mmCIF file of C-alpha atoms in Angstrom:
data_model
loop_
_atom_site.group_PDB
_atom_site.id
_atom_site.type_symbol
_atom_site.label_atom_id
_atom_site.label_comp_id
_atom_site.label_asym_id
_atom_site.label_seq_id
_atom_site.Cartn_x
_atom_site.Cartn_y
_atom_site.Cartn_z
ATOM 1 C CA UNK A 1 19.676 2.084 -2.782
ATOM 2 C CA UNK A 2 16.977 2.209 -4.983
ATOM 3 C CA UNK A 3 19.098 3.482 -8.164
ATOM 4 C CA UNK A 4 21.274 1.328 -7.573
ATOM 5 C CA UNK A 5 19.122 -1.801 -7.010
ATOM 6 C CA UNK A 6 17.282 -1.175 -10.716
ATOM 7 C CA UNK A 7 20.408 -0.887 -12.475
ATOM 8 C CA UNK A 8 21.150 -4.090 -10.712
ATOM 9 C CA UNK A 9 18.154 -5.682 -12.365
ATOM 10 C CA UNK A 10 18.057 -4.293 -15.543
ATOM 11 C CA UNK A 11 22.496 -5.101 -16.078
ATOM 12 C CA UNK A 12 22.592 -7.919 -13.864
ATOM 13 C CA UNK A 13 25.177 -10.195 -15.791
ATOM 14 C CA UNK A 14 24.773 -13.066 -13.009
ATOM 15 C CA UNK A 15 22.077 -14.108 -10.634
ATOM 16 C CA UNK A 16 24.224 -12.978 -7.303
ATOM 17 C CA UNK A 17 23.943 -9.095 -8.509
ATOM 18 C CA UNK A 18 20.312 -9.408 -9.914
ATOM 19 C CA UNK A 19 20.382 -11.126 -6.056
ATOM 20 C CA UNK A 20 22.244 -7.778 -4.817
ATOM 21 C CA UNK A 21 19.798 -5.774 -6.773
ATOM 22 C CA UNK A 22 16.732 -6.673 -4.678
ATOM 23 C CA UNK A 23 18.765 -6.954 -1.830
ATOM 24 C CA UNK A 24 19.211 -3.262 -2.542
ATOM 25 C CA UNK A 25 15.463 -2.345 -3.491
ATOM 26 C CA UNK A 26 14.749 -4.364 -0.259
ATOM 27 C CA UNK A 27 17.032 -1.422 1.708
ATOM 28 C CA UNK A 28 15.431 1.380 0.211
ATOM 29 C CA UNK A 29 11.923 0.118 0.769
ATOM 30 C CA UNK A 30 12.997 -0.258 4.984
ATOM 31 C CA UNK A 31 14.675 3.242 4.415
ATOM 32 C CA UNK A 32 11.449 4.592 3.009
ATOM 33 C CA UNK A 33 9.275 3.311 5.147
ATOM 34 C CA UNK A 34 7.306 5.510 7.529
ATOM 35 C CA UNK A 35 10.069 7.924 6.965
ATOM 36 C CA UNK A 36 8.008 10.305 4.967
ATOM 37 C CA UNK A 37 4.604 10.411 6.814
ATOM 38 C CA UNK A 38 6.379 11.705 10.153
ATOM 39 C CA UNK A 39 8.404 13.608 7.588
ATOM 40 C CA UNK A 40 5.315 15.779 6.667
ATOM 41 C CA UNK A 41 3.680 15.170 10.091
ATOM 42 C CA UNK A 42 6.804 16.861 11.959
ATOM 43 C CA UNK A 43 7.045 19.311 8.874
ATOM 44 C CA UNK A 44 3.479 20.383 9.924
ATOM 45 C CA UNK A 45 3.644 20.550 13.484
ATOM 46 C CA UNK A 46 6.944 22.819 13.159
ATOM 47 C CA UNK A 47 4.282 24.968 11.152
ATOM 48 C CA UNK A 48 1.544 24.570 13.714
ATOM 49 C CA UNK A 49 -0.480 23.229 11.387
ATOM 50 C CA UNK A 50 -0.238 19.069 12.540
ATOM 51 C CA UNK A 51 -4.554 19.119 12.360
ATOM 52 C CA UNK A 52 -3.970 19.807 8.525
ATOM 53 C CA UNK A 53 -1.969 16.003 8.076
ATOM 54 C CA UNK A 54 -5.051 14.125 6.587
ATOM 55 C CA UNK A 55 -5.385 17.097 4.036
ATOM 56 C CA UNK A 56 -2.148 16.972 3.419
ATOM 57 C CA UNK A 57 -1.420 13.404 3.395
ATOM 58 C CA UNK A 58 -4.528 13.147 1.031
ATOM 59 C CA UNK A 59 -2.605 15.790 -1.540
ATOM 60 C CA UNK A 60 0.714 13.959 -1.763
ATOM 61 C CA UNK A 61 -1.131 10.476 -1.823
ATOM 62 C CA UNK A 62 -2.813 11.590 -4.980
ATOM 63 C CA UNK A 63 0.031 13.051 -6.410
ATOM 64 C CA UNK A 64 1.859 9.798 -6.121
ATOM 65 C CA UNK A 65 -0.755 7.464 -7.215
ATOM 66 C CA UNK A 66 -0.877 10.077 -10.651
ATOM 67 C CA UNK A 67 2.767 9.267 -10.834
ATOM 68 C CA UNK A 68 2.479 5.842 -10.579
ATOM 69 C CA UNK A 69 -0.202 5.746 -13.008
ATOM 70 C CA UNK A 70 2.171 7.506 -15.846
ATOM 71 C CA UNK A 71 4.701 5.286 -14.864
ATOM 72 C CA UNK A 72 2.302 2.292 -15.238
ATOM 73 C CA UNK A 73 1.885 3.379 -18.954
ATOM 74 C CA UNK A 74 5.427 3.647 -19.701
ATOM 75 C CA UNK A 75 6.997 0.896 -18.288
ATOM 76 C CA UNK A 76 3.933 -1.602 -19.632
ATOM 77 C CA UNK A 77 5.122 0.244 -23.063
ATOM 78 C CA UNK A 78 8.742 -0.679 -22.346
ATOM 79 C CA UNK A 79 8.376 -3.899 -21.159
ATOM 80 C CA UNK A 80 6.478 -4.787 -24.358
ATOM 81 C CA UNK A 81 9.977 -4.089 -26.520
ATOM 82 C CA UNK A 82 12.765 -5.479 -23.566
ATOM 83 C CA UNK A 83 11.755 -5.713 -19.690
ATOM 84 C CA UNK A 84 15.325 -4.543 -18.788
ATOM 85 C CA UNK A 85 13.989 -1.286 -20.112
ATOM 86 C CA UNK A 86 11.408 -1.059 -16.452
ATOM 87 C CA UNK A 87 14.611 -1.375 -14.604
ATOM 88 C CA UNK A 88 16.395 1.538 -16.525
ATOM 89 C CA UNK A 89 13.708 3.762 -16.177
ATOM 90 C CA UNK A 90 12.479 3.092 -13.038
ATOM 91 C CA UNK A 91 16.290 3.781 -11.968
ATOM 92 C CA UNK A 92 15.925 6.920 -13.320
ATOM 93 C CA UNK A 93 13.262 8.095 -11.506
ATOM 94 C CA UNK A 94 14.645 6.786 -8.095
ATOM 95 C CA UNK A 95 17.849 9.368 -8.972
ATOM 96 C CA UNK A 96 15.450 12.348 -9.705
ATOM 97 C CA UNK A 97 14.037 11.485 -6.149
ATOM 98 C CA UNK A 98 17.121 10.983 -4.820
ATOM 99 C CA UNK A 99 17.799 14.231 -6.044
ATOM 100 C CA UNK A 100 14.416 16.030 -4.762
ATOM 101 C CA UNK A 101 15.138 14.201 -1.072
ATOM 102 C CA UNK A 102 18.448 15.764 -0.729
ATOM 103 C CA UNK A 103 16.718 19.209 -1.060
ATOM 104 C CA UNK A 104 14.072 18.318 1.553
ATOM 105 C CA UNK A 105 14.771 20.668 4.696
ATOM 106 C CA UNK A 106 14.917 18.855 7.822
ATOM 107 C CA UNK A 107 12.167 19.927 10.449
ATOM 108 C CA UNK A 108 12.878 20.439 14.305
ATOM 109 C CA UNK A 109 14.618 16.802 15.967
ATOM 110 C CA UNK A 110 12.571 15.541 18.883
ATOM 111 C CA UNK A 111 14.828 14.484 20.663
ATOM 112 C CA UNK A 112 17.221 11.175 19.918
ATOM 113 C CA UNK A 113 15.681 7.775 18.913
ATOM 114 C CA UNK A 114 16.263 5.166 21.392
ATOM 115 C CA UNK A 115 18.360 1.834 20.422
ATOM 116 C CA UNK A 116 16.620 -0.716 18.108
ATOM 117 C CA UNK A 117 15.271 -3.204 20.806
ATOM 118 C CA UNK A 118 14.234 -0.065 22.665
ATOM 119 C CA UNK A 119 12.462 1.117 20.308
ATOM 120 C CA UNK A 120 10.561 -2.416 19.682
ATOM 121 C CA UNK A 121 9.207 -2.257 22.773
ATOM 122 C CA UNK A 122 8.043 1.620 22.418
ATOM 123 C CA UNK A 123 5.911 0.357 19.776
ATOM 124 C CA UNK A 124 4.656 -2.528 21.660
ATOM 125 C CA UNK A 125 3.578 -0.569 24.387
ATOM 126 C CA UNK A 126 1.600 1.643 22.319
ATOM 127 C CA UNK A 127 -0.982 -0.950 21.246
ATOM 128 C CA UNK A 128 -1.760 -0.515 24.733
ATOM 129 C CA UNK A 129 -3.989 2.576 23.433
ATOM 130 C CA UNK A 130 -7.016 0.993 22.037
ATOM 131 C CA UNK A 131 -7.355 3.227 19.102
ATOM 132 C CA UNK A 132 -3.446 2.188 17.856
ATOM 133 C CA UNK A 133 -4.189 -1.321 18.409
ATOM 134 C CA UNK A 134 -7.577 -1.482 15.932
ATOM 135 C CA UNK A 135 -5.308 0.674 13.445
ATOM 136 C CA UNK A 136 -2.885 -1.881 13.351
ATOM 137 C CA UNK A 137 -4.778 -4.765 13.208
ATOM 138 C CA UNK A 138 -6.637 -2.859 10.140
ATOM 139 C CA UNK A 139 -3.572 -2.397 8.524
ATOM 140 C CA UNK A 140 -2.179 -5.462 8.571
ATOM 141 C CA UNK A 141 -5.513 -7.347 7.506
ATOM 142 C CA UNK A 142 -5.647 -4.524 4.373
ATOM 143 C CA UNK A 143 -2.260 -5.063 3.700
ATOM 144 C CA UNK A 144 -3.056 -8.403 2.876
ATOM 145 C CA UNK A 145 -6.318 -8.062 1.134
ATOM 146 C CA UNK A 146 -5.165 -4.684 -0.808
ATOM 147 C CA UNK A 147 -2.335 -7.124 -2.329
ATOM 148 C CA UNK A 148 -5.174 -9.899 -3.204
ATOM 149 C CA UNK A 149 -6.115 -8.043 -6.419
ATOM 150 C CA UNK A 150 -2.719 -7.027 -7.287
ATOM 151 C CA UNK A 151 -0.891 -10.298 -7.254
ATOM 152 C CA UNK A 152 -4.445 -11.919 -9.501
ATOM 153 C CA UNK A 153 -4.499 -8.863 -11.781
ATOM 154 C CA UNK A 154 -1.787 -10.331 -14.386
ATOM 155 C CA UNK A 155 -3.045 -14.155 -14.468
ATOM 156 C CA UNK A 156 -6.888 -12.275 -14.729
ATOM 157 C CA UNK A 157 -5.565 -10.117 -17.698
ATOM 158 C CA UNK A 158 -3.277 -12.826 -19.260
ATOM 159 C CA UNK A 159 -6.894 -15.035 -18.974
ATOM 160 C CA UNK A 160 -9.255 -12.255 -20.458
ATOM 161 C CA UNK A 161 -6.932 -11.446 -23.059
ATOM 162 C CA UNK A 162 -7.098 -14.873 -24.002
ATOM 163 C CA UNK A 163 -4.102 -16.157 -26.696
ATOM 164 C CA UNK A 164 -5.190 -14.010 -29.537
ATOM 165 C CA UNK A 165 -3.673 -10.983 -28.007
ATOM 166 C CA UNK A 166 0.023 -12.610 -27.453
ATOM 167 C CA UNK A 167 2.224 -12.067 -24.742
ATOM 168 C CA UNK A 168 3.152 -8.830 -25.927
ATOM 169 C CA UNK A 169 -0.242 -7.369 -25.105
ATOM 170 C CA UNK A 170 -0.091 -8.164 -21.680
ATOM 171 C CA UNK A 171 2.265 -5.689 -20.240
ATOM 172 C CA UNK A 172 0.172 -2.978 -22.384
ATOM 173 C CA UNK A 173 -3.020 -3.765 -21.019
ATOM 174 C CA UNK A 174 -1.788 -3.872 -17.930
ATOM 175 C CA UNK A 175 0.100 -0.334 -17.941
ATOM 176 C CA UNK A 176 -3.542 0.954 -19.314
ATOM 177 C CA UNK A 177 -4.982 -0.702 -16.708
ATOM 178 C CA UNK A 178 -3.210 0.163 -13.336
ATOM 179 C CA UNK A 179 -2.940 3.613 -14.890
ATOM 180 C CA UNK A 180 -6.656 4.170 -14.711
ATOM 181 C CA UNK A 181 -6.462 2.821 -11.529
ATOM 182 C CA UNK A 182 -3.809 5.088 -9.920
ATOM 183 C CA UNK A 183 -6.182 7.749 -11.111
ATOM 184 C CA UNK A 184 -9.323 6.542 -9.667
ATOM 185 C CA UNK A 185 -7.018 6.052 -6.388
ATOM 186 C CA UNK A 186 -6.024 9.762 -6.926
ATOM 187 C CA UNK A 187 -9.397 11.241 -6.841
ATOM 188 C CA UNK A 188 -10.677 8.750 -3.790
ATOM 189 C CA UNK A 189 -7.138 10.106 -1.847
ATOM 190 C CA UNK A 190 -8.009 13.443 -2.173
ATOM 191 C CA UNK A 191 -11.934 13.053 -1.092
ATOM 192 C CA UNK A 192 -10.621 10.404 1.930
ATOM 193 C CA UNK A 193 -9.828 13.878 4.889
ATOM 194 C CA UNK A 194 -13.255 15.731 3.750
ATOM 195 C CA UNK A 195 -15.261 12.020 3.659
ATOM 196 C CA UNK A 196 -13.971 10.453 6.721
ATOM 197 C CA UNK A 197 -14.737 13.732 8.831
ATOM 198 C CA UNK A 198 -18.492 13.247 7.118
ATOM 199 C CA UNK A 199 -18.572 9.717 7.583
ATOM 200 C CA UNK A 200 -16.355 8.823 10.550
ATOM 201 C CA UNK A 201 -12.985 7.310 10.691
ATOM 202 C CA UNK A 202 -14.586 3.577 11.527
ATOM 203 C CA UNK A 203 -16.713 3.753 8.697
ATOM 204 C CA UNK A 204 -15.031 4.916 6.293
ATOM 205 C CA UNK A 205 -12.024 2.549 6.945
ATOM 206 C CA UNK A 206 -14.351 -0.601 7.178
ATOM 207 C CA UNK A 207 -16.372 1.166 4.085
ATOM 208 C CA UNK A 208 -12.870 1.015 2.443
ATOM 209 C CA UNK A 209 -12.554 -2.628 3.710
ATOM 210 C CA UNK A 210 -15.502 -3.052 1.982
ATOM 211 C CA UNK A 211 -14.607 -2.135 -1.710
ATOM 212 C CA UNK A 212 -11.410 -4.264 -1.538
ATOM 213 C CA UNK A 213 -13.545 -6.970 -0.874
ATOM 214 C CA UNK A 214 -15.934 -6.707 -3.648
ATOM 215 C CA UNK A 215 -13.433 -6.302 -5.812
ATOM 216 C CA UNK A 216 -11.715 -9.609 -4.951
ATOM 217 C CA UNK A 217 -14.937 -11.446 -5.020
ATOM 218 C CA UNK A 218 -15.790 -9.735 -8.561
ATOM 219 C CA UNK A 219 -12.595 -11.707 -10.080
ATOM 220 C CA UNK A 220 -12.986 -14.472 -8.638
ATOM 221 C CA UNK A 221 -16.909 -14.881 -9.402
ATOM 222 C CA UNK A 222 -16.659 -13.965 -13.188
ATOM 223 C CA UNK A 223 -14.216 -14.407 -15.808
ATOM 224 C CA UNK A 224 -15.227 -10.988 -17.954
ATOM 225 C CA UNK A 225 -13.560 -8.117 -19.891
ATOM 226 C CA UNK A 226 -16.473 -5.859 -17.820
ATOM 227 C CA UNK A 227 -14.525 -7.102 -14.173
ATOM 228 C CA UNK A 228 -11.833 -5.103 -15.226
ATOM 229 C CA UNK A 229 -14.025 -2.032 -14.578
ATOM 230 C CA UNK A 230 -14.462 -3.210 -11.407
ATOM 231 C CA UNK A 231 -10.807 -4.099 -10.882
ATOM 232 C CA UNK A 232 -10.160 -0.235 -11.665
ATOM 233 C CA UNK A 233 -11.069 0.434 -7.618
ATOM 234 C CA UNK A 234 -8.373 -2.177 -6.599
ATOM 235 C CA UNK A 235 -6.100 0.792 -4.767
ATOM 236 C CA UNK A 236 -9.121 2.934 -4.116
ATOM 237 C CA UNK A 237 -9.422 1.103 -0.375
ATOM 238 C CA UNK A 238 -5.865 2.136 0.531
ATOM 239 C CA UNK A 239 -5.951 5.756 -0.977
ATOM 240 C CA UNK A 240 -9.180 6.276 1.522
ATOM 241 C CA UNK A 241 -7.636 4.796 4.772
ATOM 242 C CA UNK A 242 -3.676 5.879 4.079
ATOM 243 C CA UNK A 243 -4.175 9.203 5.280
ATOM 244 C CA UNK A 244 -7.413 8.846 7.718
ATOM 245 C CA UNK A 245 -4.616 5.832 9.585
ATOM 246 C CA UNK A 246 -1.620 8.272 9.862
ATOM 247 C CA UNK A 247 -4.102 11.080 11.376
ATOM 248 C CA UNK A 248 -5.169 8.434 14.214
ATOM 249 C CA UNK A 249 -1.480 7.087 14.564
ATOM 250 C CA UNK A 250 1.064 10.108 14.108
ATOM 251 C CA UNK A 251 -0.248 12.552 17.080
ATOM 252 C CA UNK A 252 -0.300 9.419 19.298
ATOM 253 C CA UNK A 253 3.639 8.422 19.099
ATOM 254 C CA UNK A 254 6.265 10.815 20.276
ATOM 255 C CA UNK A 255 8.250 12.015 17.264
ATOM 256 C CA UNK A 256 11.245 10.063 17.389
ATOM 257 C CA UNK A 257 9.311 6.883 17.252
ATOM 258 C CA UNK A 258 7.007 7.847 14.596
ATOM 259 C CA UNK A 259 8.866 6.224 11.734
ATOM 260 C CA UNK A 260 9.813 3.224 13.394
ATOM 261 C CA UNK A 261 6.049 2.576 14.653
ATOM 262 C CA UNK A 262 4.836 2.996 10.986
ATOM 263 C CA UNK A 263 7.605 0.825 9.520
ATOM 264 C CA UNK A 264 6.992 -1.940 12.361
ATOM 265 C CA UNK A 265 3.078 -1.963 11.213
ATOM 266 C CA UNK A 266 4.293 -1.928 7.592
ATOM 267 C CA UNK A 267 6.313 -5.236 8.109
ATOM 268 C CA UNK A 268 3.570 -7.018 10.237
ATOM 269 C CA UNK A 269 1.277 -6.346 7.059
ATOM 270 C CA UNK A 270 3.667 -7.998 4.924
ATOM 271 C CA UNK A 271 4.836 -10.841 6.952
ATOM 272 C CA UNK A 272 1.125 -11.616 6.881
ATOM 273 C CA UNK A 273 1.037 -11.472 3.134
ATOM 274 C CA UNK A 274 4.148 -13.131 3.029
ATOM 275 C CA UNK A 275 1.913 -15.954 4.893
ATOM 276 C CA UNK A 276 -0.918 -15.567 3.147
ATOM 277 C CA UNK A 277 0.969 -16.565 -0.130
ATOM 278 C CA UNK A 278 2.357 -19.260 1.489
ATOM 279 C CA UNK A 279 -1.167 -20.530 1.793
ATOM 280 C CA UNK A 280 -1.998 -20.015 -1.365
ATOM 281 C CA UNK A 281 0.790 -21.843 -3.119
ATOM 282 C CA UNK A 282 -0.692 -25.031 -0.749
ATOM 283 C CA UNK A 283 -3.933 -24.620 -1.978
ATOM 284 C CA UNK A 284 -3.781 -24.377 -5.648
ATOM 285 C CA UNK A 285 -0.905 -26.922 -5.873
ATOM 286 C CA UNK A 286 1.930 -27.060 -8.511
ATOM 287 C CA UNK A 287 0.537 -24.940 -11.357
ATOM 288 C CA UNK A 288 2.662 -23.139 -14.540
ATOM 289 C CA UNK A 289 -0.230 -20.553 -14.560
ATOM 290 C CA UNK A 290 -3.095 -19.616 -12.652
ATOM 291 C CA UNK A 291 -6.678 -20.406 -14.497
ATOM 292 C CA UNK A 292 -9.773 -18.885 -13.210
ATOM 293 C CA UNK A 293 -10.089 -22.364 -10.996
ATOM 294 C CA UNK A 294 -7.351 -21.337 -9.172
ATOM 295 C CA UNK A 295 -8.454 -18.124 -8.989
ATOM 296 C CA UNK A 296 -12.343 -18.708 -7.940
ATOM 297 C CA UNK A 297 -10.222 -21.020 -5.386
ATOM 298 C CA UNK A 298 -8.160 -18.228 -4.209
ATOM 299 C CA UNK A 299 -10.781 -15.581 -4.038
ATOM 300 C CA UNK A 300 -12.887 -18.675 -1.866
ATOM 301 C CA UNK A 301 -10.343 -18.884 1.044
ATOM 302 C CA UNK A 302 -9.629 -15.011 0.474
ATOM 303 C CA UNK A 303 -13.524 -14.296 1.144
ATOM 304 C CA UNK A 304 -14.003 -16.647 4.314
ATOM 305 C CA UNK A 305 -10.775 -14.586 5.678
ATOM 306 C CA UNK A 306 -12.302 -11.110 5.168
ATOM 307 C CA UNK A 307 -15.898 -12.205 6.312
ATOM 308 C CA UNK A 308 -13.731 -13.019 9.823
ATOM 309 C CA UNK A 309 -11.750 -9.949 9.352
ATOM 310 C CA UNK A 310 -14.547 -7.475 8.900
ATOM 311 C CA UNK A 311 -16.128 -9.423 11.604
ATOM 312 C CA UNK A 312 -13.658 -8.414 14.178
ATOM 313 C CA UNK A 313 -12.492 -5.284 13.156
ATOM 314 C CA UNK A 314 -16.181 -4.076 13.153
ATOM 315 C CA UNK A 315 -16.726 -5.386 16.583
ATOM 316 C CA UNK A 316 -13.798 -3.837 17.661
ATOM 317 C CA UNK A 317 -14.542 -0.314 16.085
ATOM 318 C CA UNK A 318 -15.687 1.227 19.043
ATOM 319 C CA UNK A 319 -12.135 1.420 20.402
ATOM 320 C CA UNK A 320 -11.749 4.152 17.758
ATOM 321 C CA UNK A 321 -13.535 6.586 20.611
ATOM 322 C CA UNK A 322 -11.710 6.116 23.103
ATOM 323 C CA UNK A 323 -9.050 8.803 24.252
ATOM 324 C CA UNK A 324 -7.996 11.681 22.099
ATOM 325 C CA UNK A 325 -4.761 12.658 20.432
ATOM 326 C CA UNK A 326 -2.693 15.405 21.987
ATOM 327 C CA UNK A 327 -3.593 17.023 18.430
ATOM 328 C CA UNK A 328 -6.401 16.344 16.660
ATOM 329 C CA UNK A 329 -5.877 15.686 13.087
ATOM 330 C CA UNK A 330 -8.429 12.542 12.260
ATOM 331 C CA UNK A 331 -12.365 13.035 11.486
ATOM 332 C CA UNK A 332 -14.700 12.616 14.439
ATOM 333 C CA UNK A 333 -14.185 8.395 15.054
ATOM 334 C CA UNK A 334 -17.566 6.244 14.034
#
């Protein structure tokens, strides 16, 4: 889906197949999703080894975020000469996945997956354990805020760069940019298993909750080539709490609802961005391009909704303790 949703983009000859395209990308992203954590979670426990998920998780994080950051490079490169050439390569790489996924060996079924509403209300249920229900509530607040920087990091550049650097600098920047940030993200991934079982899972998730929010608050307070330094932790936050959230979730859902309950908390996240831009687009009004007004605006409302955020989910931390997993493969909870 994937493939063929980038070569949809990048030859679309009519807006009903650049339409079909993300249509397409749209499938491959529900396809994807929470597939491969249980993936390597039921890989693992086949091995006996399901304690070792946050180490692993960590690993395979890291080596994502590295790819990520090469491809950030190339394709702000690319996009300098023709964006069509993103699309192209990016469809590439989805058919050397493809490629890698169809060697993947399958590990042990658990058992049949129930029928769609079923499985609705299996996930439902589950927020019934305490410790599930703060991890999704988490998740779909740092959904939100982890997308805050992302969605302001190309007005912020376009803004710092000022007009001297043309439009063609832009993408370049930005390629440099997100690549040292995938790589910052690597290095906090692979530190997240051996930190949170120092730390505790609470802390270091609100610690992460943290970071994200000085970094939003850091654009919006000052307009400055320096805030891009700053801007360079934007996906630390979720590289810390990815794998320390799968090691409190995975060994608490049976195995054929692992994907689905991941993939359920991944679309809660995003309808609440979805509504959170929504917002946004009220509150700055009709604008061609974001200034730093707009943005100081933004980061405003952003702020007061993380202050409440952190508020609750810190009160609420303590439900981290209660019960254990029938396998233990989180840090001690704090």
């Amino acid at each position: 889906a994937w493939t063929l949703g980038y070569l949809a983009l990048a030859l679309a000859p009519s807006f009903p197949v650049f339409v079909a395209g993300q249509l397409l990308l749209a499938a491959g992203m529900a396809f994807n999703s929470g597939t491969d954590g249980a993936l390597l979670y039921d890989s693992l426990l086949a091995q006996g080894r399901g304690e070792a998920l946050a180490e692993h998780e960590g690993r395979a994080q890291a080596r994502g975020l590295l790819a990520m950051g090469a491809s950030a490079l190339i394709g702000g490169a690319a996009a300098s000469i023709d964006l069509r050439l993103g699309h192209l390569l990016s469809a590439g790489g989805a058919a050397v996945a493809l490629g890698l996924a169809l060697a993947f060996r399958e590990p042990p079924a658990a058992g049949r997956a129930h029928a769609p509403l079923r499985q609705l209300g299996a996930v439902a249920s589950h927020l019934r354990q305490p410790p599930l229900a703060w991890v999704f509530g988490f998740a779909v607040v740092m959904t939100v805020f982890n997308h805050v920087p992302y969605e302001l990091a190309q007005p912020y550049l376009d803004l710092v760069l000022g007009e001297s650097a043309g439009p063609a600098a832009t993408p370049v920047v930005s390629g440099v940019v997100i690549a040292a940030m995938m790589t910052v993200a690597a290095g906090a991934s692979r530190a997240s298993g051996p930190l949170g079982a120092r730390v505790g899972t609470g802390t270091l998730l609100l610690g992460a909750m943290v970071v994200q929010g000085v970094v939003i608050g850091a654009m919006a307070a000052w307009l400055h080539p320096v805030v891009l330094l700053v801007l360079l932790l934007r996906s630390v936050p979720a590289a810390l709490a990815g794998p320390i959230q799968l090691g409190v979730i995975l060994p608490r859902v049976e195995g054929r609802l692992r994907a689905t309950y991941l993939s359920v908390q991944s679309l809660a996240g995003r309808l609440a961005f979805s509504g959170a831009l929504v917002a946004s687009a009220g509150a700055v009004g009709e604008l061609d391009r974001l200034d730093h007004a707009a943005i100081q605006t933004l980061g405003a409302g952003f702020g007061v909704a993380w202050v409440v955020a952190f508020g609750l989910l810190a009160l609420g931390a303590k439900a981290l303790r209660v019960g254990s997993p029938p396998s233990r493969s989180t840090p001690t909870p704090g």
